[in-house]
Coordinates of C-alpha atoms in Angstrom, one line a residue:
M238 CA 101.9 116.2 121.6
G239 CA 97.3 115.4 121.8
T240 CA 95.8 113.0 124.1
L241 CA 98.2 109.0 123.1
T242 CA 96.3 106.0 122.6
I243 CA 98.0 102.7 123.1
K244 CA 98.5 103.2 119.3
D245 CA 100.8 105.5 119.6
I246 CA 102.0 104.3 122.5
A247 CA 102.9 100.8 120.7
K248 CA 103.8 102.9 117.4
I249 CA 106.7 104.5 119.6
C250 CA 107.9 101.6 120.9
K251 CA 107.7 98.8 117.7
V252 CA 105.8 96.8 119.5
S253 CA 102.0 95.0 119.3
T254 CA 99.5 96.8 121.3
S255 CA 99.3 93.9 123.6
T256 CA 102.8 94.3 124.5
V257 CA 101.7 97.3 125.8
S258 CA 99.2 96.7 128.1
R259 CA 100.8 93.9 128.5
A260 CA 103.2 96.1 130.1
I261 CA 101.1 98.2 131.8
N262 CA 99.0 95.5 132.9
D263 CA 102.5 94.4 135.0
D264 CA 102.6 90.4 133.4
P265 CA 104.8 88.3 134.2
G266 CA 105.1 86.7 130.9
I267 CA 106.3 89.4 129.3
N268 CA 109.9 90.1 129.3
Q269 CA 111.3 92.6 131.2
K270 CA 113.6 94.8 129.1
T271 CA 110.5 95.3 126.8
K272 CA 108.2 96.3 129.3
E273 CA 111.3 98.7 131.1
R274 CA 111.1 100.2 127.4
I275 CA 107.3 101.0 127.5
L276 CA 106.9 101.9 130.7
R277 CA 109.4 104.9 130.4
V278 CA 107.2 105.7 127.1
V279 CA 104.4 105.2 129.3
E280 CA 105.3 107.5 132.0
E281 CA 107.6 110.8 129.3
F282 CA 104.4 110.9 127.6
H283 CA 101.9 110.6 130.8
F284 CA 99.8 107.8 129.3
V285 CA 96.1 106.9 131.4
P286 CA 95.1 104.1 130.4
N287 CA 91.3 103.9 129.6
N288 CA 90.2 101.7 132.1
S289 CA 87.4 99.9 129.2
A290 CA 89.9 98.5 127.4
R291 CA 92.6 98.1 130.3
N292 CA 89.8 96.4 132.0
L293 CA 88.8 94.4 128.7
K294 CA 93.2 93.3 128.8
L295 CA 92.5 92.3 132.3
A296 CA 89.7 89.9 131.5
E297 CA 91.7 87.8 129.5
S298 CA 93.6 85.0 130.9
N299 CA 97.2 84.5 130.7
T300 CA 97.4 80.5 129.6
I301 CA 99.3 79.4 126.4
A302 CA 97.0 76.0 124.7
L303 CA 99.6 73.5 123.4
I304 CA 96.8 71.6 120.9
C305 CA 97.7 67.8 120.3
K306 CA 97.2 66.8 117.3
G307 CA 96.5 62.3 118.3
I308 CA 95.0 61.6 120.9
G309 CA 96.9 58.9 123.4
N310 CA 99.7 59.3 121.9
S311 CA 102.4 58.5 123.8
F312 CA 104.8 60.5 122.0
F313 CA 103.4 63.0 122.9
Q314 CA 102.3 62.0 126.0
S315 CA 105.7 62.3 127.1
M316 CA 106.5 66.4 126.4
Y317 CA 103.3 67.9 128.4
P318 CA 105.4 67.6 131.5
M319 CA 107.9 69.6 129.5
F320 CA 105.7 72.4 128.3
E321 CA 104.6 73.2 130.9
S322 CA 107.8 73.5 133.0
E323 CA 109.1 75.7 131.2
L324 CA 105.3 77.6 130.4
E325 CA 105.7 77.7 134.2
R326 CA 108.6 79.0 133.9
H327 CA 108.1 82.5 131.7
G328 CA 104.3 82.9 134.5
Y329 CA 102.2 81.3 132.0
T330 CA 99.3 79.0 132.6
F331 CA 99.2 75.2 130.8
I332 CA 96.4 73.9 129.2
L333 CA 96.3 70.8 126.3
N334 CA 93.3 70.0 124.2
E335 CA 94.1 66.8 122.6
I336 CA 92.0 66.6 118.5
G337 CA 90.9 63.4 117.6
A338 CA 92.8 62.6 113.9
D339 CA 89.8 63.6 111.6
K340 CA 89.7 67.3 112.9
D341 CA 91.0 70.0 111.7
D342 CA 94.0 71.9 113.7
A343 CA 93.6 75.3 113.0
E344 CA 89.8 74.9 113.6
A345 CA 90.4 73.5 116.9
A346 CA 92.9 76.1 117.6
V347 CA 90.8 78.9 116.1
A348 CA 87.9 78.1 117.9
I349 CA 89.9 77.5 121.8
A350 CA 91.3 81.2 121.2
K351 CA 88.0 82.2 121.5
E352 CA 87.0 80.2 124.2
K353 CA 89.6 80.7 126.9
R354 CA 91.0 83.9 126.4
L355 CA 94.9 82.6 125.0
K356 CA 97.6 84.9 125.5
G357 CA 99.2 81.6 123.1
L358 CA 98.8 78.3 121.0
I359 CA 101.5 75.8 120.3
F360 CA 100.7 72.7 118.1
L361 CA 102.0 69.5 119.2
G362 CA 102.4 67.0 115.3
G363 CA 99.6 67.1 113.4
L364 CA 99.2 68.8 109.2
L365 CA 97.5 71.4 108.8
D366 CA 94.9 72.1 106.0
N367 CA 95.5 75.4 104.2
P368 CA 96.9 76.9 107.1
K369 CA 97.6 80.4 106.3
V370 CA 93.9 80.8 105.3
K371 CA 92.1 79.1 108.6
L372 CA 95.0 80.3 110.8
R373 CA 95.3 84.4 110.1
Q374 CA 91.6 83.9 112.6
L375 CA 93.8 83.3 114.3
A376 CA 94.8 87.4 116.5
I377 CA 97.6 85.7 119.3
P378 CA 100.6 84.1 117.9
Y379 CA 101.0 80.6 117.6
V380 CA 104.8 78.2 116.8
L381 CA 104.4 75.1 115.6
T382 CA 105.8 71.8 116.7
T383 CA 107.4 68.3 115.6
V384 CA 105.9 69.2 112.2
A385 CA 107.0 68.7 108.7
V386 CA 110.3 70.0 108.2
N387 CA 109.3 70.9 104.7
T388 CA 106.9 73.6 105.7
D389 CA 107.1 76.9 105.6
A390 CA 107.5 79.1 108.4
A391 CA 106.1 82.5 105.9
E392 CA 103.7 80.4 105.0
V393 CA 101.9 79.2 108.4
G394 CA 103.1 82.4 109.5
S395 CA 105.1 80.6 112.8
S396 CA 107.7 79.8 114.0
I397 CA 108.3 76.2 113.5
V398 CA 110.6 73.4 115.6
A399 CA 111.1 70.2 114.3
I400 CA 113.7 67.4 112.9
D401 CA 114.6 66.5 108.8
D402 CA 112.1 63.5 109.3
E403 CA 114.2 62.4 105.9
K404 CA 117.2 62.8 106.7
E405 CA 116.4 61.0 110.3
S406 CA 115.2 57.9 108.7
F407 CA 117.7 57.7 105.5
K408 CA 119.6 57.2 108.8
I409 CA 117.5 55.0 110.6
V410 CA 117.2 52.9 108.2
D411 CA 120.9 53.1 106.7
Y412 CA 122.0 51.6 109.6
L413 CA 119.8 48.9 108.9
C414 CA 122.1 47.8 105.6
K415 CA 125.4 48.3 107.5
Q416 CA 124.1 45.2 109.3
G417 CA 123.4 43.5 106.3
H418 CA 120.8 43.8 106.1
K419 CA 119.1 44.0 102.6
K420 CA 115.5 43.1 102.0
I421 CA 114.0 45.7 104.4
A422 CA 110.4 46.3 104.5
I423 CA 109.0 49.3 106.0
V424 CA 105.4 50.5 107.9
S425 CA 104.6 53.7 106.2
G426 CA 102.1 56.8 106.8
R427 CA 99.0 57.0 104.6
K428 CA 99.3 57.2 100.9
S429 CA 97.8 60.3 101.8
D430 CA 100.4 61.4 104.1
F431 CA 102.2 64.3 102.1
A432 CA 104.3 65.7 105.3
V433 CA 106.2 63.2 108.1
G434 CA 104.7 59.8 106.2
E435 CA 106.2 61.4 103.4
L436 CA 109.0 61.8 104.9
R437 CA 109.8 59.4 106.4
L438 CA 109.8 57.2 103.5
E439 CA 111.8 59.3 100.7
G440 CA 114.5 59.3 103.4
Y441 CA 114.1 55.5 104.1
K442 CA 113.8 55.3 99.4
R443 CA 117.0 57.2 99.7
A444 CA 119.5 55.0 102.0
L445 CA 118.5 51.6 100.0
E446 CA 119.3 53.6 96.7
E447 CA 122.7 54.6 98.6
N448 CA 123.4 51.2 99.0
G449 CA 122.6 49.5 96.0
I450 CA 119.6 48.1 96.7
E451 CA 117.1 47.9 95.1
V452 CA 113.5 49.7 96.0
D453 CA 111.1 46.9 96.5
Q454 CA 107.6 48.2 96.4
R455 CA 105.7 44.9 97.6
L456 CA 107.8 46.0 101.3
I457 CA 107.1 49.5 101.4
R458 CA 103.5 49.2 103.2
Y459 CA 101.1 52.4 104.3
M460 CA 99.1 52.6 107.2
P461 CA 95.1 51.6 106.5
E462 CA 93.3 55.4 105.8
E463 CA 90.3 53.4 107.9
I464 CA 92.3 53.9 111.5
P465 CA 94.0 56.6 113.1
D466 CA 97.8 55.8 112.4
Y467 CA 100.7 56.2 114.5
T468 CA 99.1 53.3 116.7
I469 CA 99.9 50.4 117.8
Q470 CA 96.5 48.8 115.9
S471 CA 98.1 50.3 112.5
G472 CA 101.3 49.0 113.0
Y473 CA 99.8 45.3 114.0
E474 CA 97.9 45.3 110.8
V475 CA 100.0 46.2 108.6
T476 CA 102.8 43.5 109.7
K477 CA 99.9 41.1 110.2
K478 CA 99.2 41.2 106.3
L479 CA 102.8 42.4 105.0
L480 CA 103.4 38.3 106.6
A481 CA 100.2 36.7 105.8
D482 CA 101.2 38.5 101.4
Q483 CA 104.8 35.8 102.8
E484 CA 107.0 38.9 101.5
E485 CA 111.1 37.7 102.4
F486 CA 112.6 40.6 104.7
T487 CA 114.2 40.7 107.1
A488 CA 113.5 43.6 109.1
L489 CA 111.3 46.0 109.5
F490 CA 111.0 50.1 110.1
A491 CA 108.2 51.3 111.4
T492 CA 107.7 54.7 111.0
S493 CA 106.8 54.7 115.2
D494 CA 107.2 53.6 117.4
L495 CA 104.1 52.9 118.7
A496 CA 103.0 51.2 115.5
A497 CA 106.7 49.0 115.8
F498 CA 105.0 47.7 119.0
G499 CA 102.0 46.8 116.9
A500 CA 104.6 45.1 114.9
Y501 CA 106.5 43.1 117.4
K502 CA 102.6 41.4 118.6
A503 CA 101.9 40.0 114.6
I504 CA 104.9 38.7 114.5
S505 CA 104.5 37.1 117.7
E506 CA 102.0 35.2 116.7
A507 CA 103.1 34.0 113.0
G508 CA 105.2 32.2 115.8
K509 CA 108.4 34.4 114.9
K510 CA 110.9 36.4 117.4
I511 CA 113.1 39.7 116.9
P512 CA 115.4 39.9 116.0
E513 CA 116.0 35.9 115.5
D514 CA 113.7 35.5 113.1
Y515 CA 112.9 40.2 112.3
S516 CA 114.8 42.7 113.0
V517 CA 112.9 46.2 114.1
V518 CA 113.6 50.1 114.7
G519 CA 111.0 52.3 115.3
F520 CA 111.1 56.2 115.0
D521 CA 110.2 58.9 117.7
G522 CA 112.2 57.8 121.4
I523 CA 109.1 57.2 123.7
D524 CA 110.4 55.6 127.2
L525 CA 108.9 52.9 127.3
T526 CA 110.5 51.9 123.8
K527 CA 113.5 50.3 126.8
Y528 CA 111.3 47.7 128.7
M529 CA 109.7 46.6 125.4
V530 CA 111.2 42.9 124.7
P531 CA 113.5 42.5 123.5
S532 CA 114.0 46.5 124.3
L533 CA 113.3 48.5 120.9
T534 CA 116.4 50.1 118.5
T535 CA 114.9 53.5 117.4
V536 CA 115.5 57.0 116.7
A537 CA 114.6 59.2 119.5
Q538 CA 113.7 62.9 119.2
P539 CA 114.7 66.0 120.5
T540 CA 111.9 66.3 122.9
E541 CA 113.7 68.5 125.5
E542 CA 115.0 70.8 122.8
F543 CA 111.2 71.1 121.3
A544 CA 109.7 72.0 124.2
K545 CA 112.6 74.6 125.6
A546 CA 112.8 76.0 121.9
S547 CA 109.0 76.5 121.3
V548 CA 108.2 78.1 124.4
D549 CA 111.0 80.4 124.0
L550 CA 109.8 80.9 120.8
L551 CA 106.1 81.7 122.0
M552 CA 107.2 84.1 124.3
K553 CA 109.4 86.1 121.0
A554 CA 105.7 86.4 119.5
I555 CA 104.2 87.2 122.7
N556 CA 106.4 90.2 123.4
G557 CA 106.2 91.8 119.9
D558 CA 109.1 89.9 117.5
T559 CA 107.9 89.4 114.2
T560 CA 110.8 87.7 113.3
R561 CA 110.0 83.6 111.9
E562 CA 111.9 81.2 112.6
R563 CA 112.6 77.5 111.1
L564 CA 114.8 75.6 114.4
V565 CA 115.5 71.4 112.4
Y566 CA 117.4 69.0 115.4
D567 CA 118.9 66.7 115.0
A568 CA 117.5 63.2 117.0
Q569 CA 119.6 60.0 117.8
I570 CA 119.8 56.4 116.9
I571 CA 119.2 54.4 119.7
E572 CA 120.7 51.4 119.3
R573 CA 119.5 48.2 121.3
D574 CA 118.3 44.7 121.5
S575 CA 115.4 44.6 118.6
V576 CA 118.1 43.8 115.3
K577 CA 120.7 41.7 114.6
R578 CA 123.2 41.8 112.7
I579 CA 123.3 39.4 109.2
G580 CA 126.0 37.6 107.0
G581 CA 130.0 40.0 107.2
N582 CA 132.4 39.5 110.0

């Protein structure tokens, strides 16, 4: 056989050329068995890497970036140390890139990947506009985490880690129904949110319908387009308007814990109490909810499982595994003091 190239080695080992380069350069993040298999082939064929190509690879950083949609989102912030710990365990450094709600995730990812010479990316939250086209510009592996579960893994070209937002919203609204509530308002996402916001709204509607309660459109309130969604401000503004409209309701489902914070303030300013006048539930399970007064009943997302699974899937992709998986986890209702049972026993 003539002089082998790095592409020839990759074809023999059935891995990517970047994986071959990482094995040759003794990258600590590569799977040990994959590395040993590649080095056996390298030795067998007396392959000598081209110095310029090798030096180019050595110039790459050993860094994974977390692209986070929504600056200041406490739910995402609670996950940063988990991702950092998991990546360090695999021998990688971690950088965080938070982008504003009005910015395009894919464009930001392409820019930072080029600037930092990243080995991989994890998208945390957000909605990708035309992902199949835009993410094709990324020459590195990536994973989508806490995106809408109706996102298709083949469409976005990566693995997905998430919960079923429709199912989990159904569970918390069904819980309110079982507590005797028949007039349940919702602080939903924006009308333009056809991902997580739409799924949580659909779960709300299905829970009402399955409990024999007619959906009242007057109790469905959307977060304003002009302010950041799933924030304290959006929850406050929506609940304040709901109360000002004097609509009759006994419980409120805020589709994020931060929105529930805002709802608490609006209800307090109206001279009402939780749960005596209105029961309130949230969604996410951020740590601060147990310190609210009263402590908030919420749907807790499995953040530790998210972080571990996302990093594991990214490592597989970096090591040449082209399988695209969609992992959907269950969330958990945490009952606290913000819900009052009405009627019945």
